[in-house]
Amino acid sequence: SQIRRSSKSVKSNIVEGFGRRRYKQEFIKFLTYSLASCDETTAHLDTLYETKALKDKDKCRYFLAE
């Protein structure tokens, strides 16, 4: 699912950016990608809650707080 892909992308981009940390602009670029993927995941979770596909409010808050 898209949630899985975007959430895995957060970690992957941080790791890849860390691997390029000696090049400041590259490091920043991958951290920016990671933040964008995090925002995407949050948007997907919001949509699930708004459409009542994710009905448990506590679980939704848990996922969004992670």
CHARMM-style PDB file with segment names, atoms N, HN, CA, C and O in Angstrom:
ATOM      1  N   SER     1       0.833  -1.186   0.000  1.00  0.00      PROA
ATOM      2  CA  SER     1       0.000   0.000   0.000  1.00  0.00      PROA
ATOM      3  C   SER     1       0.882   1.255   0.000  1.00  0.00      PROA
ATOM      4  O   SER     1       2.077   1.201   0.292  1.00  0.00      PROA
ATOM      5  N   GLN     2       0.270   2.351  -0.328  1.00  0.00      PROA
ATOM      6  HN  GLN     2      -0.701   2.395  -0.565  1.00  0.00      PROA
ATOM      7  CA  GLN     2       1.016   3.609  -0.395  1.00  0.00      PROA
ATOM      8  C   GLN     2       1.520   4.034   0.980  1.00  0.00      PROA
ATOM      9  O   GLN     2       2.579   4.651   1.097  1.00  0.00      PROA
ATOM     10  N   ILE     3       0.761   3.704   2.014  1.00  0.00      PROA
ATOM     11  HN  ILE     3      -0.099   3.203   1.920  1.00  0.00      PROA
ATOM     12  CA  ILE     3       1.216   4.055   3.372  1.00  0.00      PROA
ATOM     13  C   ILE     3       2.507   3.318   3.694  1.00  0.00      PROA
ATOM     14  O   ILE     3       3.437   3.903   4.250  1.00  0.00      PROA
ATOM     15  N   ARG     4       2.566   2.052   3.351  1.00  0.00      PROA
ATOM     16  HN  ARG     4       1.811   1.577   2.899  1.00  0.00      PROA
ATOM     17  CA  ARG     4       3.792   1.280   3.603  1.00  0.00      PROA
ATOM     18  C   ARG     4       4.972   1.859   2.831  1.00  0.00      PROA
ATOM     19  O   ARG     4       6.064   2.015   3.377  1.00  0.00      PROA
ATOM     20  N   ARG     5       4.746   2.173   1.566  1.00  0.00      PROA
ATOM     21  HN  ARG     5       3.859   2.046   1.123  1.00  0.00      PROA
ATOM     22  CA  ARG     5       5.840   2.709   0.740  1.00  0.00      PROA
ATOM     23  C   ARG     5       6.339   4.051   1.267  1.00  0.00      PROA
ATOM     24  O   ARG     5       7.545   4.272   1.381  1.00  0.00      PROA
ATOM     25  N   SER     6       5.414   4.938   1.585  1.00  0.00      PROA
ATOM     26  HN  SER     6       4.434   4.759   1.492  1.00  0.00      PROA
ATOM     27  CA  SER     6       5.850   6.265   2.040  1.00  0.00      PROA
ATOM     28  C   SER     6       6.499   6.207   3.420  1.00  0.00      PROA
ATOM     29  O   SER     6       7.431   6.960   3.701  1.00  0.00      PROA
ATOM     30  N   SER     7       6.007   5.315   4.283  1.00  0.00      PROA
ATOM     31  HN  SER     7       5.250   4.703   4.056  1.00  0.00      PROA
ATOM     32  CA  SER     7       6.632   5.221   5.613  1.00  0.00      PROA
ATOM     33  C   SER     7       8.012   4.572   5.544  1.00  0.00      PROA
ATOM     34  O   SER     7       8.914   4.964   6.284  1.00  0.00      PROA
ATOM     35  N   LYS     8       8.188   3.584   4.662  1.00  0.00      PROA
ATOM     36  HN  LYS     8       7.455   3.266   4.060  1.00  0.00      PROA
ATOM     37  CA  LYS     8       9.517   2.981   4.480  1.00  0.00      PROA
ATOM     38  C   LYS     8      10.484   3.983   3.858  1.00  0.00      PROA
ATOM     39  O   LYS     8      11.684   3.960   4.130  1.00  0.00      PROA
ATOM     40  N   SER     9       9.948   4.849   3.031  1.00  0.00      PROA
ATOM     41  HN  SER     9       8.973   4.867   2.810  1.00  0.00      PROA
ATOM     42  CA  SER     9      10.774   5.852   2.368  1.00  0.00      PROA
ATOM     43  C   SER     9      11.398   6.827   3.366  1.00  0.00      PROA
ATOM     44  O   SER     9      12.494   7.336   3.132  1.00  0.00      PROA
ATOM     45  N   VAL    10      10.708   7.090   4.474  1.00  0.00      PROA
ATOM     46  HN  VAL    10       9.817   6.677   4.664  1.00  0.00      PROA
ATOM     47  CA  VAL    10      11.250   7.992   5.500  1.00  0.00      PROA
ATOM     48  C   VAL    10      12.599   7.468   5.969  1.00  0.00      PROA
ATOM     49  O   VAL    10      13.602   8.181   5.933  1.00  0.00      PROA
ATOM     50  N   LYS    11      12.612   6.229   6.403  1.00  0.00      PROA
ATOM     51  HN  LYS    11      11.797   5.650   6.432  1.00  0.00      PROA
ATOM     52  CA  LYS    11      13.847   5.615   6.912  1.00  0.00      PROA
ATOM     53  C   LYS    11      14.907   5.504   5.815  1.00  0.00      PROA
ATOM     54  O   LYS    11      16.074   5.828   6.035  1.00  0.00      PROA
ATOM     55  N   SER    12      14.496   5.050   4.649  1.00  0.00      PROA
ATOM     56  HN  SER    12      13.548   4.787   4.471  1.00  0.00      PROA
ATOM     57  CA  SER    12      15.450   4.861   3.550  1.00  0.00      PROA
ATOM     58  C   SER    12      16.153   6.157   3.174  1.00  0.00      PROA
ATOM     59  O   SER    12      17.360   6.164   2.931  1.00  0.00      PROA
ATOM     60  N   ASN    13      15.405   7.247   3.126  1.00  0.00      PROA
ATOM     61  HN  ASN    13      14.425   7.241   3.323  1.00  0.00      PROA
ATOM     62  CA  ASN    13      16.012   8.528   2.763  1.00  0.00      PROA
ATOM     63  C   ASN    13      16.940   9.054   3.847  1.00  0.00      PROA
ATOM     64  O   ASN    13      17.955   9.680   3.541  1.00  0.00      PROA
ATOM     65  N   ILE    14      16.608   8.810   5.103  1.00  0.00      PROA
ATOM     66  HN  ILE    14      15.783   8.302   5.352  1.00  0.00      PROA
ATOM     67  CA  ILE    14      17.519   9.214   6.181  1.00  0.00      PROA
ATOM     68  C   ILE    14      18.821   8.436   6.073  1.00  0.00      PROA
ATOM     69  O   ILE    14      19.906   9.006   6.187  1.00  0.00      PROA
ATOM     70  N   VAL    15      18.708   7.133   5.852  1.00  0.00      PROA
ATOM     71  HN  VAL    15      17.827   6.670   5.759  1.00  0.00      PROA
ATOM     72  CA  VAL    15      19.904   6.288   5.733  1.00  0.00      PROA
ATOM     73  C   VAL    15      20.742   6.713   4.534  1.00  0.00      PROA
ATOM     74  O   VAL    15      21.963   6.837   4.635  1.00  0.00      PROA
ATOM     75  N   GLU    16      20.085   6.935   3.400  1.00  0.00      PROA
ATOM     76  HN  GLU    16      19.093   6.834   3.318  1.00  0.00      PROA
ATOM     77  CA  GLU    16      20.839   7.338   2.211  1.00  0.00      PROA
ATOM     78  C   GLU    16      21.495   8.705   2.410  1.00  0.00      PROA
ATOM     79  O   GLU    16      22.638   8.914   2.002  1.00  0.00      PROA
ATOM     80  N   GLY    17      20.777   9.625   3.029  1.00  0.00      PROA
ATOM     81  HN  GLY    17      19.849   9.456   3.360  1.00  0.00      PROA
ATOM     82  CA  GLY    17      21.358  10.939   3.309  1.00  0.00      PROA
ATOM     83  C   GLY    17      22.558  10.839   4.234  1.00  0.00      PROA
ATOM     84  O   GLY    17      23.561  11.525   4.040  1.00  0.00      PROA
ATOM     85  N   PHE    18      22.450   9.977   5.244  1.00  0.00      PROA
ATOM     86  HN  PHE    18      21.635   9.420   5.402  1.00  0.00      PROA
ATOM     87  CA  PHE    18      23.568   9.792   6.166  1.00  0.00      PROA
ATOM     88  C   PHE    18      24.788   9.250   5.425  1.00  0.00      PROA
ATOM     89  O   PHE    18      25.922   9.616   5.734  1.00  0.00      PROA
ATOM     90  N   GLY    19      24.552   8.387   4.458  1.00  0.00      PROA
ATOM     91  HN  GLY    19      23.630   8.089   4.207  1.00  0.00      PROA
ATOM     92  CA  GLY    19      25.651   7.853   3.660  1.00  0.00      PROA
ATOM     93  C   GLY    19      26.346   8.913   2.821  1.00  0.00      PROA
ATOM     94  O   GLY    19      27.494   8.734   2.414  1.00  0.00      PROA
ATOM     95  N   ARG    20      25.662  10.003   2.565  1.00  0.00      PROA
ATOM     96  HN  ARG    20      24.730  10.148   2.896  1.00  0.00      PROA
ATOM     97  CA  ARG    20      26.230  11.099   1.769  1.00  0.00      PROA
ATOM     98  C   ARG    20      26.513  12.330   2.625  1.00  0.00      PROA
ATOM     99  O   ARG    20      26.616  13.441   2.104  1.00  0.00      PROA
ATOM    100  N   ARG    21      26.638  12.136   3.923  1.00  0.00      PROA
ATOM    101  HN  ARG    21      26.555  11.233   4.346  1.00  0.00      PROA
ATOM    102  CA  ARG    21      26.754  13.259   4.861  1.00  0.00      PROA
ATOM    103  C   ARG    21      27.970  14.147   4.618  1.00  0.00      PROA
ATOM    104  O   ARG    21      27.982  15.302   5.042  1.00  0.00      PROA
ATOM    105  N   ARG    22      28.979  13.630   3.951  1.00  0.00      PROA
ATOM    106  HN  ARG    22      28.968  12.691   3.607  1.00  0.00      PROA
ATOM    107  CA  ARG    22      30.148  14.485   3.699  1.00  0.00      PROA
ATOM    108  C   ARG    22      29.843  15.564   2.661  1.00  0.00      PROA
ATOM    109  O   ARG    22      30.573  16.548   2.542  1.00  0.00      PROA
ATOM    110  N   TYR    23      28.755  15.367   1.912  1.00  0.00      PROA
ATOM    111  HN  TYR    23      28.162  14.568   2.008  1.00  0.00      PROA
ATOM    112  CA  TYR    23      28.307  16.362   0.935  1.00  0.00      PROA
ATOM    113  C   TYR    23      27.046  17.018   1.504  1.00  0.00      PROA
ATOM    114  O   TYR    23      25.947  16.476   1.381  1.00  0.00      PROA
ATOM    115  N   LYS    24      27.212  18.167   2.115  1.00  0.00      PROA
ATOM    116  HN  LYS    24      28.104  18.607   2.215  1.00  0.00      PROA
ATOM    117  CA  LYS    24      26.135  18.805   2.875  1.00  0.00      PROA
ATOM    118  C   LYS    24      24.841  18.942   2.074  1.00  0.00      PROA
ATOM    119  O   LYS    24      23.765  18.642   2.591  1.00  0.00      PROA
ATOM    120  N   GLN    25      24.927  19.383   0.837  1.00  0.00      PROA
ATOM    121  HN  GLN    25      25.801  19.627   0.416  1.00  0.00      PROA
ATOM    122  CA  GLN    25      23.724  19.580   0.026  1.00  0.00      PROA
ATOM    123  C   GLN    25      23.000  18.258  -0.238  1.00  0.00      PROA
ATOM    124  O   GLN    25      21.770  18.207  -0.223  1.00  0.00      PROA
ATOM    125  N   GLU    26      23.762  17.196  -0.477  1.00  0.00      PROA
ATOM    126  HN  GLU    26      24.761  17.237  -0.489  1.00  0.00      PROA
ATOM    127  CA  GLU    26      23.159  15.873  -0.682  1.00  0.00      PROA
ATOM    128  C   GLU    26      22.464  15.401   0.590  1.00  0.00      PROA
ATOM    129  O   GLU    26      21.348  14.884   0.540  1.00  0.00      PROA
ATOM    130  N   PHE    27      23.120  15.579   1.715  1.00  0.00      PROA
ATOM    131  HN  PHE    27      24.027  15.999   1.755  1.00  0.00      PROA
ATOM    132  CA  PHE    27      22.561  15.185   3.003  1.00  0.00      PROA
ATOM    133  C   PHE    27      21.235  15.914   3.245  1.00  0.00      PROA
ATOM    134  O   PHE    27      20.239  15.293   3.616  1.00  0.00      PROA
ATOM    135  N   ILE    28      21.230  17.208   3.036  1.00  0.00      PROA
ATOM    136  HN  ILE    28      22.038  17.712   2.734  1.00  0.00      PROA
ATOM    137  CA  ILE    28      20.022  18.014   3.226  1.00  0.00      PROA
ATOM    138  C   ILE    28      18.926  17.576   2.261  1.00  0.00      PROA
ATOM    139  O   ILE    28      17.758  17.497   2.640  1.00  0.00      PROA
ATOM    140  N   LYS    29      19.299  17.294   1.022  1.00  0.00      PROA
ATOM    141  HN  LYS    29      20.248  17.358   0.714  1.00  0.00      PROA
ATOM    142  CA  LYS    29      18.316  16.870   0.021  1.00  0.00      PROA
ATOM    143  C   LYS    29      17.578  15.611   0.478  1.00  0.00      PROA
ATOM    144  O   LYS    29      16.353  15.541   0.378  1.00  0.00      PROA
ATOM    145  N   PHE    30      18.311  14.624   0.976  1.00  0.00      PROA
ATOM    146  HN  PHE    30      19.306  14.681   1.058  1.00  0.00      PROA
ATOM    147  CA  PHE    30      17.677  13.377   1.384  1.00  0.00      PROA
ATOM    148  C   PHE    30      16.874  13.536   2.669  1.00  0.00      PROA
ATOM    149  O   PHE    30      15.860  12.860   2.847  1.00  0.00      PROA
ATOM    150  N   LEU    31      17.303  14.408   3.559  1.00  0.00      PROA
ATOM    151  HN  LEU    31      18.126  14.957   3.414  1.00  0.00      PROA
ATOM    152  CA  LEU    31      16.488  14.685   4.741  1.00  0.00      PROA
ATOM    153  C   LEU    31      15.184  15.382   4.347  1.00  0.00      PROA
ATOM    154  O   LEU    31      14.139  15.150   4.955  1.00  0.00      PROA
ATOM    155  N   THR    32      15.256  16.228   3.334  1.00  0.00      PROA
ATOM    156  HN  THR    32      16.104  16.416   2.840  1.00  0.00      PROA
ATOM    157  CA  THR    32      14.051  16.886   2.824  1.00  0.00      PROA
ATOM    158  C   THR    32      13.104  15.866   2.211  1.00  0.00      PROA
ATOM    159  O   THR    32      11.895  15.932   2.433  1.00  0.00      PROA
ATOM    160  N   TYR    33      13.643  14.916   1.435  1.00  0.00      PROA
ATOM    161  HN  TYR    33      14.625  14.862   1.254  1.00  0.00      PROA
ATOM    162  CA  TYR    33      12.817  13.835   0.878  1.00  0.00      PROA
ATOM    163  C   TYR    33      12.158  13.038   1.999  1.00  0.00      PROA
ATOM    164  O   TYR    33      10.987  12.668   1.907  1.00  0.00      PROA
ATOM    165  N   SER    34      12.915  12.781   3.048  1.00  0.00      PROA
ATOM    166  HN  SER    34      13.866  13.082   3.124  1.00  0.00      PROA
ATOM    167  CA  SER    34      12.395  12.023   4.177  1.00  0.00      PROA
ATOM    168  C   SER    34      11.225  12.757   4.837  1.00  0.00      PROA
ATOM    169  O   SER    34      10.203  12.148   5.150  1.00  0.00      PROA
ATOM    170  N   LEU    35      11.376  14.034   5.040  1.00  0.00      PROA
ATOM    171  HN  LEU    35      12.207  14.529   4.785  1.00  0.00      PROA
ATOM    172  CA  LEU    35      10.307  14.830   5.637  1.00  0.00      PROA
ATOM    173  C   LEU    35       9.060  14.826   4.747  1.00  0.00      PROA
ATOM    174  O   LEU    35       7.937  14.738   5.244  1.00  0.00      PROA
ATOM    175  N   ALA    36       9.263  14.921   3.443  1.00  0.00      PROA
ATOM    176  HN  ALA    36      10.176  14.993   3.039  1.00  0.00      PROA
ATOM    177  CA  ALA    36       8.134  14.893   2.512  1.00  0.00      PROA
ATOM    178  C   ALA    36       7.413  13.547   2.574  1.00  0.00      PROA
ATOM    179  O   ALA    36       6.184  13.499   2.526  1.00  0.00      PROA
ATOM    180  N   SER    37       8.163  12.466   2.681  1.00  0.00      PROA
ATOM    181  HN  SER    37       9.161  12.505   2.720  1.00  0.00      PROA
ATOM    182  CA  SER    37       7.551  11.138   2.796  1.00  0.00      PROA
ATOM    183  C   SER    37       6.780  11.001   4.104  1.00  0.00      PROA
ATOM    184  O   SER    37       5.726  10.366   4.145  1.00  0.00      PROA
ATOM    185  N   CYS    38       7.297  11.586   5.151  1.00  0.00      PROA
ATOM    186  HN  CYS    38       8.153  12.102   5.118  1.00  0.00      PROA
ATOM    187  CA  CYS    38       6.604  11.584   6.444  1.00  0.00      PROA
ATOM    188  C   CYS    38       5.281  12.351   6.335  1.00  0.00      PROA
ATOM    189  O   CYS    38       4.252  11.904   6.842  1.00  0.00      PROA
ATOM    190  N   ASP    39       5.320  13.484   5.684  1.00  0.00      PROA
ATOM    191  HN  ASP    39       6.156  13.847   5.272  1.00  0.00      PROA
ATOM    192  CA  ASP    39       4.100  14.272   5.472  1.00  0.00      PROA
ATOM    193  C   ASP    39       3.087  13.489   4.640  1.00  0.00      PROA
ATOM    194  O   ASP    39       1.886  13.537   4.906  1.00  0.00      PROA
ATOM    195  N   GLU    40       3.579  12.769   3.632  1.00  0.00      PROA
ATOM    196  HN  GLU    40       4.555  12.730   3.417  1.00  0.00      PROA
ATOM    197  CA  GLU    40       2.702  11.960   2.787  1.00  0.00      PROA
ATOM    198  C   GLU    40       2.031  10.858   3.609  1.00  0.00      PROA
ATOM    199  O   GLU    40       0.830  10.622   3.472  1.00  0.00      PROA
ATOM    200  N   THR    41       2.797  10.194   4.450  1.00  0.00      PROA
ATOM    201  HN  THR    41       3.772  10.386   4.561  1.00  0.00      PROA
ATOM    202  CA  THR    41       2.243   9.140   5.300  1.00  0.00      PROA
ATOM    203  C   THR    41       1.171   9.707   6.221  1.00  0.00      PROA
ATOM    204  O   THR    41       0.107   9.109   6.384  1.00  0.00      PROA
ATOM    205  N   THR    42       1.447  10.849   6.815  1.00  0.00      PROA
ATOM    206  HN  THR    42       2.311  11.334   6.681  1.00  0.00      PROA
ATOM    207  CA  THR    42       0.474  11.498   7.695  1.00  0.00      PROA
ATOM    208  C   THR    42      -0.809  11.829   6.935  1.00  0.00      PROA
ATOM    209  O   THR    42      -1.907  11.639   7.458  1.00  0.00      PROA
ATOM    210  N   ALA    43      -0.675  12.315   5.726  1.00  0.00      PROA
ATOM    211  HN  ALA    43       0.217  12.470   5.301  1.00  0.00      PROA
ATOM    212  CA  ALA    43      -1.850  12.649   4.914  1.00  0.00      PROA
ATOM    213  C   ALA    43      -2.679  11.403   4.614  1.00  0.00      PROA
ATOM    214  O   ALA    43      -3.909  11.451   4.648  1.00  0.00      PROA
ATOM    215  N   HSD    44      -2.008  10.288   4.318  1.00  0.00      PROA
ATOM    216  HN  HSD    44      -1.009  10.249   4.291  1.00  0.00      PROA
ATOM    217  CA  HSD    44      -2.736   9.038   4.062  1.00  0.00      PROA
ATOM    218  C   HSD    44      -3.486   8.575   5.307  1.00  0.00      PROA
ATOM    219  O   HSD    44      -4.631   8.134   5.215  1.00  0.00      PROA
ATOM    220  N   LEU    45      -2.847   8.674   6.463  1.00  0.00      PROA
ATOM    221  HN  LEU    45      -1.917   9.032   6.538  1.00  0.00      PROA
ATOM    222  CA  LEU    45      -3.510   8.277   7.711  1.00  0.00      PROA
ATOM    223  C   LEU    45      -4.689   9.198   8.019  1.00  0.00      PROA
ATOM    224  O   LEU    45      -5.734   8.737   8.477  1.00  0.00      PROA
ATOM    225  N   ASP    46      -4.527  10.478   7.774  1.00  0.00      PROA
ATOM    226  HN  ASP    46      -3.677  10.853   7.402  1.00  0.00      PROA
ATOM    227  CA  ASP    46      -5.641  11.419   7.953  1.00  0.00      PROA
ATOM    228  C   ASP    46      -6.822  11.038   7.061  1.00  0.00      PROA
ATOM    229  O   ASP    46      -7.973  11.049   7.498  1.00  0.00      PROA
ATOM    230  N   THR    47      -6.521  10.703   5.814  1.00  0.00      PROA
ATOM    231  HN  THR    47      -5.586  10.693   5.460  1.00  0.00      PROA
ATOM    232  CA  THR    47      -7.566  10.306   4.875  1.00  0.00      PROA
ATOM    233  C   THR    47      -8.285   9.056   5.351  1.00  0.00      PROA
ATOM    234  O   THR    47      -9.511   8.978   5.282  1.00  0.00      PROA
ATOM    235  N   LEU    48      -7.529   8.078   5.833  1.00  0.00      PROA
ATOM    236  HN  LEU    48      -6.533   8.141   5.889  1.00  0.00      PROA
ATOM    237  CA  LEU    48      -8.156   6.861   6.352  1.00  0.00      PROA
ATOM    238  C   LEU    48      -9.102   7.178   7.505  1.00  0.00      PROA
ATOM    239  O   LEU    48     -10.195   6.617   7.593  1.00  0.00      PROA
ATOM    240  N   TYR    49      -8.682   8.067   8.374  1.00  0.00      PROA
ATOM    241  HN  TYR    49      -7.794   8.522   8.302  1.00  0.00      PROA
ATOM    242  CA  TYR    49      -9.532   8.429   9.510  1.00  0.00      PROA
ATOM    243  C   TYR    49     -10.763   9.213   9.044  1.00  0.00      PROA
ATOM    244  O   TYR    49     -11.878   8.957   9.500  1.00  0.00      PROA
ATOM    245  N   GLU    50     -10.558  10.155   8.146  1.00  0.00      PROA
ATOM    246  HN  GLU    50      -9.653  10.363   7.776  1.00  0.00      PROA
ATOM    247  CA  GLU    50     -11.670  10.978   7.660  1.00  0.00      PROA
ATOM    248  C   GLU    50     -12.710  10.160   6.911  1.00  0.00      PROA
ATOM    249  O   GLU    50     -13.901  10.465   6.971  1.00  0.00      PROA
ATOM    250  N   THR    51     -12.269   9.123   6.206  1.00  0.00      PROA
ATOM    251  HN  THR    51     -11.302   8.875   6.157  1.00  0.00      PROA
ATOM    252  CA  THR    51     -13.196   8.273   5.449  1.00  0.00      PROA
ATOM    253  C   THR    51     -13.721   7.117   6.291  1.00  0.00      PROA
ATOM    254  O   THR    51     -14.455   6.259   5.801  1.00  0.00      PROA
ATOM    255  N   LYS    52     -13.340   7.107   7.549  1.00  0.00      PROA
ATOM    256  HN  LYS    52     -12.744   7.805   7.947  1.00  0.00      PROA
ATOM    257  CA  LYS    52     -13.757   6.097   8.518  1.00  0.00      PROA
ATOM    258  C   LYS    52     -13.231   4.699   8.204  1.00  0.00      PROA
ATOM    259  O   LYS    52     -13.760   3.706   8.703  1.00  0.00      PROA
ATOM    260  N   ALA    53     -12.199   4.624   7.385  1.00  0.00      PROA
ATOM    261  HN  ALA    53     -11.769   5.431   6.980  1.00  0.00      PROA
ATOM    262  CA  ALA    53     -11.539   3.340   7.141  1.00  0.00      PROA
ATOM    263  C   ALA    53     -10.691   2.955   8.352  1.00  0.00      PROA
ATOM    264  O   ALA    53     -10.463   1.772   8.604  1.00  0.00      PROA
ATOM    265  N   LEU    54     -10.233   3.939   9.088  1.00  0.00      PROA
ATOM    266  HN  LEU    54     -10.419   4.900   8.884  1.00  0.00      PROA
ATOM    267  CA  LEU    54      -9.530   3.736  10.351  1.00  0.00      PROA
ATOM    268  C   LEU    54     -10.418   4.371  11.419  1.00  0.00      PROA
ATOM    269  O   LEU    54     -10.422   5.588  11.599  1.00  0.00      PROA
ATOM    270  N   LYS    55     -11.165   3.528  12.119  1.00  0.00      PROA
ATOM    271  HN  LYS    55     -11.161   2.539  11.972  1.00  0.00      PROA
ATOM    272  CA  LYS    55     -12.215   4.024  13.009  1.00  0.00      PROA
ATOM    273  C   LYS    55     -11.750   4.292  14.429  1.00  0.00      PROA
ATOM    274  O   LYS    55     -12.368   5.080  15.145  1.00  0.00      PROA
ATOM    275  N   ASP    56     -10.692   3.661  14.836  1.00  0.00      PROA
ATOM    276  HN  ASP    56     -10.190   3.021  14.255  1.00  0.00      PROA
ATOM    277  CA  ASP    56     -10.230   3.795  16.217  1.00  0.00      PROA
ATOM    278  C   ASP    56      -9.412   5.077  16.368  1.00  0.00      PROA
ATOM    279  O   ASP    56      -8.284   5.164  15.883  1.00  0.00      PROA
ATOM    280  N   LYS    57      -9.981   6.053  17.032  1.00  0.00      PROA
ATOM    281  HN  LYS    57     -10.897   5.983  17.425  1.00  0.00      PROA
ATOM    282  CA  LYS    57      -9.335   7.362  17.185  1.00  0.00      PROA
ATOM    283  C   LYS    57      -7.998   7.248  17.915  1.00  0.00      PROA
ATOM    284  O   LYS    57      -7.041   7.940  17.568  1.00  0.00      PROA
ATOM    285  N   ASP    58      -7.928   6.376  18.927  1.00  0.00      PROA
ATOM    286  HN  ASP    58      -8.706   5.814  19.209  1.00  0.00      PROA
ATOM    287  CA  ASP    58      -6.676   6.206  19.670  1.00  0.00      PROA
ATOM    288  C   ASP    58      -5.577   5.630  18.790  1.00  0.00      PROA
ATOM    289  O   ASP    58      -4.427   6.060  18.878  1.00  0.00      PROA
ATOM    290  N   LYS    59      -5.914   4.661  17.941  1.00  0.00      PROA
ATOM    291  HN  LYS    59      -6.849   4.312  17.869  1.00  0.00      PROA
ATOM    292  CA  LYS    59      -4.916   4.098  17.022  1.00  0.00      PROA
ATOM    293  C   LYS    59      -4.452   5.152  16.032  1.00  0.00      PROA
ATOM    294  O   LYS    59      -3.265   5.236  15.718  1.00  0.00      PROA
ATOM    295  N   CYS    60      -5.377   5.947  15.547  1.00  0.00      PROA
ATOM    296  HN  CYS    60      -6.341   5.879  15.803  1.00  0.00      PROA
ATOM    297  CA  CYS    60      -5.019   7.007  14.602  1.00  0.00      PROA
ATOM    298  C   CYS    60      -4.056   7.989  15.266  1.00  0.00      PROA
ATOM    299  O   CYS    60      -3.049   8.371  14.671  1.00  0.00      PROA
ATOM    300  N   ARG    61      -4.360   8.393  16.482  1.00  0.00      PROA
ATOM    301  HN  ARG    61      -5.179   8.083  16.966  1.00  0.00      PROA
ATOM    302  CA  ARG    61      -3.460   9.306  17.205  1.00  0.00      PROA
ATOM    303  C   ARG    61      -2.097   8.666  17.428  1.00  0.00      PROA
ATOM    304  O   ARG    61      -1.064   9.327  17.324  1.00  0.00      PROA
ATOM    305  N   TYR    62      -2.107   7.361  17.739  1.00  0.00      PROA
ATOM    306  HN  TYR    62      -2.946   6.824  17.824  1.00  0.00      PROA
ATOM    307  CA  TYR    62      -0.853   6.633  17.954  1.00  0.00      PROA
ATOM    308  C   TYR    62       0.003   6.667  16.691  1.00  0.00      PROA
ATOM    309  O   TYR    62       1.194   6.972  16.752  1.00  0.00      PROA
ATOM    310  N   PHE    63      -0.608   6.351  15.542  1.00  0.00      PROA
ATOM    311  HN  PHE    63      -1.576   6.102  15.492  1.00  0.00      PROA
ATOM    312  CA  PHE    63       0.140   6.330  14.288  1.00  0.00      PROA
ATOM    313  C   PHE    63       0.655   7.718  13.926  1.00  0.00      PROA
ATOM    314  O   PHE    63       1.779   7.856  13.444  1.00  0.00      PROA
ATOM    315  N   LEU    64      -0.152   8.736  14.154  1.00  0.00      PROA
ATOM    316  HN  LEU    64      -1.065   8.623  14.546  1.00  0.00      PROA
ATOM    317  CA  LEU    64       0.258  10.094  13.807  1.00  0.00      PROA
ATOM    318  C   LEU    64       1.308  10.644  14.764  1.00  0.00      PROA
ATOM    319  O   LEU    64       2.062  11.548  14.403  1.00  0.00      PROA
ATOM    320  N   ALA    65       1.364  10.111  15.972  1.00  0.00      PROA
ATOM    321  HN  ALA    65       0.752   9.376  16.265  1.00  0.00      PROA
ATOM    322  CA  ALA    65       2.356  10.575  16.948  1.00  0.00      PROA
ATOM    323  C   ALA    65       3.715   9.930  16.741  1.00  0.00      PROA
ATOM    324  O   ALA    65       4.723  10.449  17.219  1.00  0.00      PROA
ATOM    325  N   GLU    66       3.758   8.816  16.043  1.00  0.00      PROA
ATOM    326  HN  GLU    66       2.938   8.394  15.655  1.00  0.00      PROA
ATOM    327  CA  GLU    66       5.013   8.085  15.848  1.00  0.00      PROA
ATOM    328  C   GLU    66       5.979   8.867  15.008  1.00  0.00      PROA
ATOM    329  OT1 GLU    66       7.087   8.399  14.744  1.00  0.00      PROA
TER     330      GLU     66
END
